[in-house]
Amino acid sequence: MKNKTFWIFAVLTISIISLAYSYTKLMLPKKDIAAECHEIPNTSEASAFKPTIENKDKPAGKAPEGMVWIPGGEFSMGSNVEDESLCSIKGVTKDAAPIHRVYVDGYYMDKTEVTNEEFEKFVKATGYVTVAEQKPTKEEFPGASEEDLITGSVVFTPTPSAVNLNNFLQWWRYEPGADWRHPDGPQSTIKGKEKYPVVHVVYEDAAAYAKWAGKRLPTEAEWEFAARGGKTGNLYAWGNDLKPKGKFQANIYQGHFPIKDGDTGEDGFKGIAPTAQYAPNAYGLYDMAGNVWEWVNDWYSVDYYKSLADSGKTVKNPQGPDAYNNPNDPTEVKRVHRGGSFLCTDQYCTRYMVGTRGKGEIRSAANHVGFRCVKSK
């Protein structure tokens, strides 16, 4: 089996996991790093955040079922966080800088991530087959033998004991038969998990669902405006305190990452959670941090924010760069993810912070990636 899945594992695992951990150059000490972590990250340019100015116009009538109205307006987009985690790991969040001014028109947004039951309705109505359910082709993987080309997706797999966090391949595997119906592999099921976010969906799967539903995927600017809830410069979708009154506000990872049973579940869940288990943000949106990463429509470009800031203008309804651009990783084609997931941890990846970003290869799926939709007025 190791030989049979080698090619697909190598290509897809590296593609999907790079969304969260690209360019982290980390060699952790053997001592317990958790004791060194802190709840407030190092920041710079605090004055770069200017007040959010919400639009006053409201739509006539009620919002579509399962959606809320996001007024749009002008806001400061991006992050001034210098660290990749609360343990002061440097580097990766620099693609969320500099902070720049953006304007977006009003729109409707799904209250929650698209759930298994919602995605199942789409599949039953259309007969749609996700990329993870399709046999990979020789065109995609020219170096692979025919027996290597098997359906499946990438699944988080805890390690037996503590490991150095400089090699993410230690806790991910390509699982034959894993897909949205079988999130942990062919023997698993979504029965009883109808309200959980659908996972193992790639960009084109999410876009196909959105089109069928009469919606679309949000731009990155729309996603961040909504996540901020009309507030200015907060670290999180709910404020600046990771645990207001000692309580977690999102499904993230606590404990020793990534070892077996390392997640303490202090936030109420070990692993993925049903949607809407925490209080919504100021716009009535659930899970804008943690649980699963969310696809947005923008291509990823490492210097896109700089190009917007350098214009010196408030950019209206930005749609993202024209194409993927990352000189450090030119072989992949990626779009932006937002929000972090149940695997984001203060030891390694705190991209549940509202202004930070992720990215993923457009045809690579995993069990910590989903999406939500928007609809123009």
CSV table of C-alpha atoms in Angstrom, one decimal, residues 38-344:
chain,number,residue,atom,x,y,z
A,38,HIS,CA,1.2,33.6,25.5
A,39,GLU,CA,-2.3,34.7,24.5
A,40,ILE,CA,-1.4,38.1,22.9
A,41,PRO,CA,0.8,38.0,19.8
A,42,ASN,CA,3.4,40.5,19.0
A,43,THR,CA,2.0,43.2,16.7
A,44,SER,CA,3.3,46.3,14.8
A,45,GLU,CA,1.7,49.2,13.1
A,46,ALA,CA,-1.2,49.4,15.5
A,47,SER,CA,-2.1,52.9,14.1
A,48,ALA,CA,-2.5,51.4,10.6
A,49,PHE,CA,-6.1,50.3,11.4
A,50,LYS,CA,-8.5,53.1,10.7
A,51,PRO,CA,-12.2,53.0,11.6
A,52,THR,CA,-14.6,50.8,9.8
A,53,ILE,CA,-17.3,52.8,8.0
A,54,GLU,CA,-20.4,50.7,7.3
A,55,ASN,CA,-22.8,51.3,4.5
A,56,LYS,CA,-26.2,52.5,5.7
A,57,ASP,CA,-28.3,51.0,2.9
A,58,LYS,CA,-30.3,47.9,3.7
A,59,PRO,CA,-32.0,45.5,1.3
A,60,ALA,CA,-35.8,45.3,1.0
A,61,GLY,CA,-37.3,42.1,2.4
A,62,LYS,CA,-35.9,39.3,4.3
A,63,ALA,CA,-32.5,37.6,3.8
A,64,PRO,CA,-32.5,34.3,2.0
A,65,GLU,CA,-32.9,31.3,4.2
A,66,GLY,CA,-29.7,30.6,6.2
A,67,MET,CA,-28.1,33.9,5.2
A,68,VAL,CA,-27.6,37.3,6.9
A,69,TRP,CA,-27.1,40.7,5.4
A,70,ILE,CA,-23.6,42.1,5.5
A,71,PRO,CA,-23.8,45.9,4.9
A,72,GLY,CA,-20.3,46.3,3.4
A,73,GLY,CA,-18.4,49.6,3.6
A,74,GLU,CA,-14.8,50.7,4.0
A,75,PHE,CA,-12.4,49.0,6.4
A,76,SER,CA,-8.8,48.3,7.1
A,77,MET,CA,-7.9,44.9,5.8
A,78,GLY,CA,-5.0,42.6,6.8
A,79,SER,CA,-3.0,41.9,9.9
A,80,ASN,CA,-0.2,43.5,11.8
A,81,VAL,CA,0.7,40.3,13.7
A,82,GLU,CA,4.4,39.5,13.5
A,83,ASP,CA,4.2,35.9,14.7
A,84,GLU,CA,2.8,32.7,13.1
A,85,SER,CA,1.7,31.6,16.5
A,86,LEU,CA,1.3,32.7,20.1
A,87,CYS,CA,4.6,31.0,20.7
A,88,SER,CA,6.3,33.7,18.6
A,89,ILE,CA,7.1,31.6,15.5
A,90,LYS,CA,8.1,34.2,13.0
A,91,GLY,CA,7.4,34.6,9.3
A,92,VAL,CA,4.3,33.2,7.6
A,93,THR,CA,1.8,35.9,8.5
A,94,LYS,CA,3.8,38.5,6.5
A,95,ASP,CA,1.6,37.8,3.5
A,96,ALA,CA,-1.3,39.4,5.4
A,97,ALA,CA,0.6,42.7,5.5
A,98,PRO,CA,0.6,45.6,4.9
A,99,ILE,CA,-2.8,46.7,6.2
A,100,HIS,CA,-4.7,48.6,3.5
A,101,ARG,CA,-8.1,50.2,3.0
A,102,VAL,CA,-10.8,48.4,1.1
A,103,TYR,CA,-14.4,49.1,0.2
A,104,VAL,CA,-17.0,46.3,-0.5
A,105,ASP,CA,-20.6,46.6,-1.5
A,106,GLY,CA,-23.2,44.9,0.7
A,107,TYR,CA,-24.1,41.2,0.2
A,108,TYR,CA,-25.7,38.3,1.9
A,109,MET,CA,-23.5,35.6,3.5
A,110,ASP,CA,-24.3,32.1,4.8
A,111,LYS,CA,-24.5,32.0,8.5
A,112,THR,CA,-22.5,28.8,8.7
A,113,GLU,CA,-20.2,26.8,6.6
A,114,VAL,CA,-22.0,24.6,4.1
A,115,THR,CA,-23.0,21.4,5.9
A,116,ASN,CA,-23.0,17.8,4.9
A,117,GLU,CA,-26.8,17.7,4.5
A,118,GLU,CA,-26.8,20.8,2.4
A,119,PHE,CA,-24.0,19.4,0.1
A,120,GLU,CA,-25.9,16.1,-0.1
A,121,LYS,CA,-29.0,17.9,-1.5
A,122,PHE,CA,-26.8,19.4,-4.2
A,123,VAL,CA,-25.3,16.0,-5.1
A,124,LYS,CA,-28.7,14.3,-5.2
A,125,ALA,CA,-30.1,17.1,-7.4
A,126,THR,CA,-27.2,17.2,-9.9
A,127,GLY,CA,-25.3,13.9,-9.7
A,128,TYR,CA,-22.2,15.9,-9.0
A,129,VAL,CA,-19.0,13.9,-8.3
A,130,THR,CA,-16.3,15.7,-6.2
A,131,VAL,CA,-12.7,15.7,-7.3
A,132,ALA,CA,-11.7,13.4,-4.4
A,133,GLU,CA,-14.2,10.8,-5.7
A,134,GLN,CA,-12.7,10.9,-9.2
A,135,LYS,CA,-9.7,8.7,-10.1
A,136,PRO,CA,-6.6,10.8,-10.7
A,137,THR,CA,-5.4,10.9,-14.3
A,138,LYS,CA,-2.0,10.3,-15.9
A,139,GLU,CA,-2.3,13.9,-17.2
A,140,GLU,CA,-2.3,15.2,-13.6
A,141,PHE,CA,0.4,12.8,-12.4
A,142,PRO,CA,2.5,11.8,-15.3
A,143,GLY,CA,5.1,10.1,-13.2
A,144,ALA,CA,2.6,7.8,-11.4
A,145,SER,CA,1.9,4.2,-12.5
A,146,GLU,CA,-1.7,3.1,-13.2
A,147,GLU,CA,-1.9,1.4,-9.8
A,148,ASP,CA,-1.0,4.6,-8.0
A,149,LEU,CA,-4.0,6.4,-9.5
A,150,ILE,CA,-6.6,5.8,-6.8
A,151,THR,CA,-9.4,8.0,-5.4
A,152,GLY,CA,-8.9,9.5,-2.0
A,153,SER,CA,-8.0,12.6,-0.1
A,154,VAL,CA,-5.7,13.9,2.7
A,155,VAL,CA,-6.5,13.1,6.3
A,156,PHE,CA,-5.0,14.4,9.5
A,157,THR,CA,-3.3,11.6,11.4
A,158,PRO,CA,-2.0,12.2,15.0
A,159,THR,CA,1.5,11.0,15.7
A,160,PRO,CA,2.2,8.3,18.4
A,161,SER,CA,4.4,10.6,20.4
A,162,ALA,CA,5.8,14.2,20.3
A,163,VAL,CA,7.6,15.2,17.1
A,164,ASN,CA,9.6,18.1,15.9
A,165,LEU,CA,7.2,20.4,14.0
A,166,ASN,CA,9.5,21.1,11.1
A,167,ASN,CA,8.0,18.3,9.0
A,168,PHE,CA,4.2,18.4,8.5
A,169,LEU,CA,4.2,15.1,6.5
A,170,GLN,CA,4.5,13.3,9.9
A,171,TRP,CA,0.8,14.0,10.7
A,172,TRP,CA,-0.9,13.9,7.3
A,173,ARG,CA,-1.7,10.9,5.1
A,174,TYR,CA,-3.3,10.3,1.8
A,175,GLU,CA,-6.2,8.0,2.6
A,176,PRO,CA,-7.6,5.9,-0.3
A,177,GLY,CA,-11.4,6.2,-0.4
A,178,ALA,CA,-11.6,9.4,1.8
A,179,ASP,CA,-14.1,11.9,0.5
A,180,TRP,CA,-16.9,14.1,1.7
A,181,ARG,CA,-19.1,11.1,2.4
A,182,HIS,CA,-16.3,9.2,4.1
A,183,PRO,CA,-14.3,11.9,5.9
A,184,ASP,CA,-11.8,9.5,7.6
A,185,GLY,CA,-11.7,6.9,5.0
A,186,PRO,CA,-14.0,4.3,3.3
A,187,GLN,CA,-15.2,2.8,6.6
A,188,SER,CA,-16.3,6.1,8.0
A,189,THR,CA,-19.6,7.9,7.4
A,190,ILE,CA,-21.4,11.2,7.8
A,191,LYS,CA,-24.4,9.6,9.2
A,192,GLY,CA,-25.3,11.5,12.3
A,193,LYS,CA,-23.1,14.4,11.1
A,194,GLU,CA,-25.5,16.2,8.9
A,195,LYS,CA,-24.9,19.5,10.7
A,196,TYR,CA,-21.1,19.2,10.4
A,197,PRO,CA,-19.3,21.2,7.7
A,198,VAL,CA,-18.7,19.3,4.5
A,199,VAL,CA,-15.0,18.6,4.0
A,200,HIS,CA,-12.8,17.1,1.3
A,201,VAL,CA,-14.1,19.6,-1.2
A,202,VAL,CA,-11.7,21.4,-3.6
A,203,TYR,CA,-12.2,24.8,-5.1
A,204,GLU,CA,-14.2,23.7,-8.1
A,205,ASP,CA,-16.4,21.6,-5.9
A,206,ALA,CA,-17.2,24.6,-3.8
A,207,ALA,CA,-17.8,26.8,-6.8
A,208,ALA,CA,-20.1,24.2,-8.4
A,209,TYR,CA,-22.2,24.1,-5.2
A,210,ALA,CA,-22.4,27.9,-5.0
A,211,LYS,CA,-23.5,28.2,-8.7
A,212,TRP,CA,-26.3,25.5,-8.1
A,213,ALA,CA,-27.5,27.4,-5.0
A,214,GLY,CA,-27.7,30.7,-6.9
A,215,LYS,CA,-24.8,32.0,-4.9
A,216,ARG,CA,-21.0,32.4,-5.3
A,217,LEU,CA,-17.9,32.1,-3.2
A,218,PRO,CA,-16.9,35.3,-1.4
A,219,THR,CA,-13.9,37.4,-2.3
A,220,GLU,CA,-11.2,37.6,0.3
A,221,ALA,CA,-12.2,41.2,1.1
A,222,GLU,CA,-15.8,40.2,1.5
A,223,TRP,CA,-14.9,37.3,3.8
A,224,GLU,CA,-12.7,39.5,6.0
A,225,PHE,CA,-15.2,42.4,6.2
A,226,ALA,CA,-17.8,39.9,7.3
A,227,ALA,CA,-15.5,38.2,9.8
A,228,ARG,CA,-14.6,41.5,11.5
A,229,GLY,CA,-18.3,42.2,12.1
A,230,GLY,CA,-18.0,46.0,11.7
A,231,LYS,CA,-15.2,46.2,14.3
A,232,THR,CA,-11.8,47.8,13.7
A,233,GLY,CA,-8.5,46.0,14.0
A,234,ASN,CA,-9.5,43.2,16.3
A,235,LEU,CA,-7.3,40.1,16.6
A,236,TYR,CA,-10.3,37.7,16.4
A,237,ALA,CA,-13.8,37.7,15.0
A,238,TRP,CA,-15.1,38.2,18.6
A,239,GLY,CA,-12.6,40.7,20.0
A,240,ASN,CA,-9.0,40.9,21.2
A,241,ASP,CA,-9.2,38.3,24.0
A,242,LEU,CA,-8.6,34.7,22.9
A,243,LYS,CA,-10.8,33.4,25.8
A,244,PRO,CA,-13.3,36.0,27.0
A,245,LYS,CA,-14.2,35.2,30.6
A,246,GLY,CA,-12.1,32.1,30.3
A,247,LYS,CA,-14.1,30.5,27.5
A,248,PHE,CA,-13.0,29.6,24.0
A,249,GLN,CA,-15.0,31.1,21.2
A,250,ALA,CA,-14.0,28.8,18.3
A,251,ASN,CA,-13.1,25.2,17.6
A,252,ILE,CA,-9.3,25.1,17.6
A,253,TYR,CA,-6.6,22.8,18.9
A,254,GLN,CA,-5.6,22.9,22.6
A,255,GLY,CA,-2.9,20.7,24.0
A,256,HIS,CA,0.2,19.0,22.5
A,257,PHE,CA,0.0,19.1,18.7
A,258,PRO,CA,0.0,16.7,16.8
A,259,ILE,CA,0.2,13.7,19.1
A,260,LYS,CA,-2.6,11.1,19.5
A,261,ASP,CA,-5.1,12.3,22.2
A,262,GLY,CA,-3.1,15.5,22.4
A,263,ASP,CA,-6.1,17.7,21.8
A,264,THR,CA,-7.6,18.3,25.2
A,265,GLY,CA,-10.9,19.5,23.8
A,266,GLU,CA,-11.0,22.5,26.2
A,267,ASP,CA,-13.1,24.3,23.7
A,268,GLY,CA,-15.7,21.5,23.8
A,269,PHE,CA,-14.5,19.5,20.9
A,270,LYS,CA,-11.7,17.2,19.9
A,271,GLY,CA,-11.6,17.3,16.1
A,272,ILE,CA,-14.2,18.8,13.8
A,273,ALA,CA,-17.4,20.1,15.3
A,274,PRO,CA,-21.0,20.7,14.1
A,275,THR,CA,-21.5,24.2,12.9
A,276,ALA,CA,-22.8,27.0,15.1
A,277,GLN,CA,-21.5,25.7,18.4
A,278,TYR,CA,-20.2,29.1,19.6
A,279,ALA,CA,-21.7,32.5,19.7
A,280,PRO,CA,-22.0,34.3,16.4
A,281,ASN,CA,-20.0,37.5,15.6
A,282,ALA,CA,-21.6,40.9,15.4
A,283,TYR,CA,-23.1,40.2,12.0
A,284,GLY,CA,-24.7,36.9,13.1
A,285,LEU,CA,-22.0,34.7,11.4
A,286,TYR,CA,-20.8,31.4,13.0
A,287,ASP,CA,-17.4,29.8,12.9
A,288,MET,CA,-15.5,32.6,11.2
A,289,ALA,CA,-12.6,31.2,13.0
A,290,GLY,CA,-11.6,27.6,13.5
A,291,ASN,CA,-13.5,24.4,12.6
A,292,VAL,CA,-12.6,24.3,8.9
A,293,TRP,CA,-10.7,26.5,6.5
A,294,GLU,CA,-13.0,28.2,3.9
A,295,TRP,CA,-12.3,28.6,0.2
A,296,VAL,CA,-12.6,32.1,-1.1
A,297,ASN,CA,-12.6,33.1,-4.8
A,298,ASP,CA,-9.2,35.0,-4.9
A,299,TRP,CA,-6.1,33.6,-6.4
A,300,TYR,CA,-3.2,33.7,-3.9
A,301,SER,CA,-0.4,36.1,-4.5
A,302,VAL,CA,2.3,36.6,-1.9
A,303,ASP,CA,2.6,40.3,-2.6
A,304,TYR,CA,-1.0,41.2,-3.5
A,305,TYR,CA,-1.6,43.2,-0.3
A,306,LYS,CA,1.5,45.2,-1.0
A,307,SER,CA,0.3,46.1,-4.5
A,308,LEU,CA,-3.0,47.3,-3.1
A,309,ALA,CA,-1.3,49.4,-0.3
A,310,ASP,CA,1.2,50.9,-2.8
A,311,SER,CA,-1.7,52.3,-4.8
A,312,GLY,CA,-2.4,54.7,-2.0
A,313,LYS,CA,-6.1,54.4,-2.6
A,314,THR,CA,-9.1,52.7,-1.0
A,315,VAL,CA,-9.6,49.8,-3.4
A,316,LYS,CA,-13.3,49.1,-4.3
A,317,ASN,CA,-14.5,45.5,-4.4
A,318,PRO,CA,-11.1,43.9,-5.0
A,319,GLN,CA,-11.4,40.6,-6.8
A,320,GLY,CA,-7.9,39.4,-6.0
A,321,PRO,CA,-4.9,39.1,-8.4
A,322,ASP,CA,-5.3,38.0,-12.0
A,323,ALA,CA,-3.4,34.8,-11.4
A,324,TYR,CA,-1.5,32.8,-8.7
A,325,ASN,CA,1.9,34.2,-7.9
A,326,ASN,CA,4.4,32.8,-5.4
A,327,PRO,CA,8.0,32.7,-6.5
A,328,ASN,CA,8.8,30.5,-3.5
A,329,ASP,CA,6.3,27.8,-4.7
A,330,PRO,CA,5.9,28.2,-8.4
A,331,THR,CA,4.8,24.7,-9.3
A,332,GLU,CA,1.4,24.8,-7.5
A,333,VAL,CA,-1.7,26.8,-8.4
A,334,LYS,CA,-3.5,28.1,-5.3
A,335,ARG,CA,-6.4,30.1,-4.1
A,336,VAL,CA,-6.9,31.7,-0.7
A,337,HIS,CA,-8.4,30.0,2.3
A,338,ARG,CA,-9.6,31.9,5.3
A,339,GLY,CA,-10.5,31.3,9.0
A,340,GLY,CA,-8.2,28.5,10.2
A,341,SER,CA,-9.4,25.1,11.3
A,342,PHE,CA,-9.8,22.7,14.3
A,343,LEU,CA,-6.1,22.0,13.8
A,344,CYS,CA,-4.9,25.5,14.3
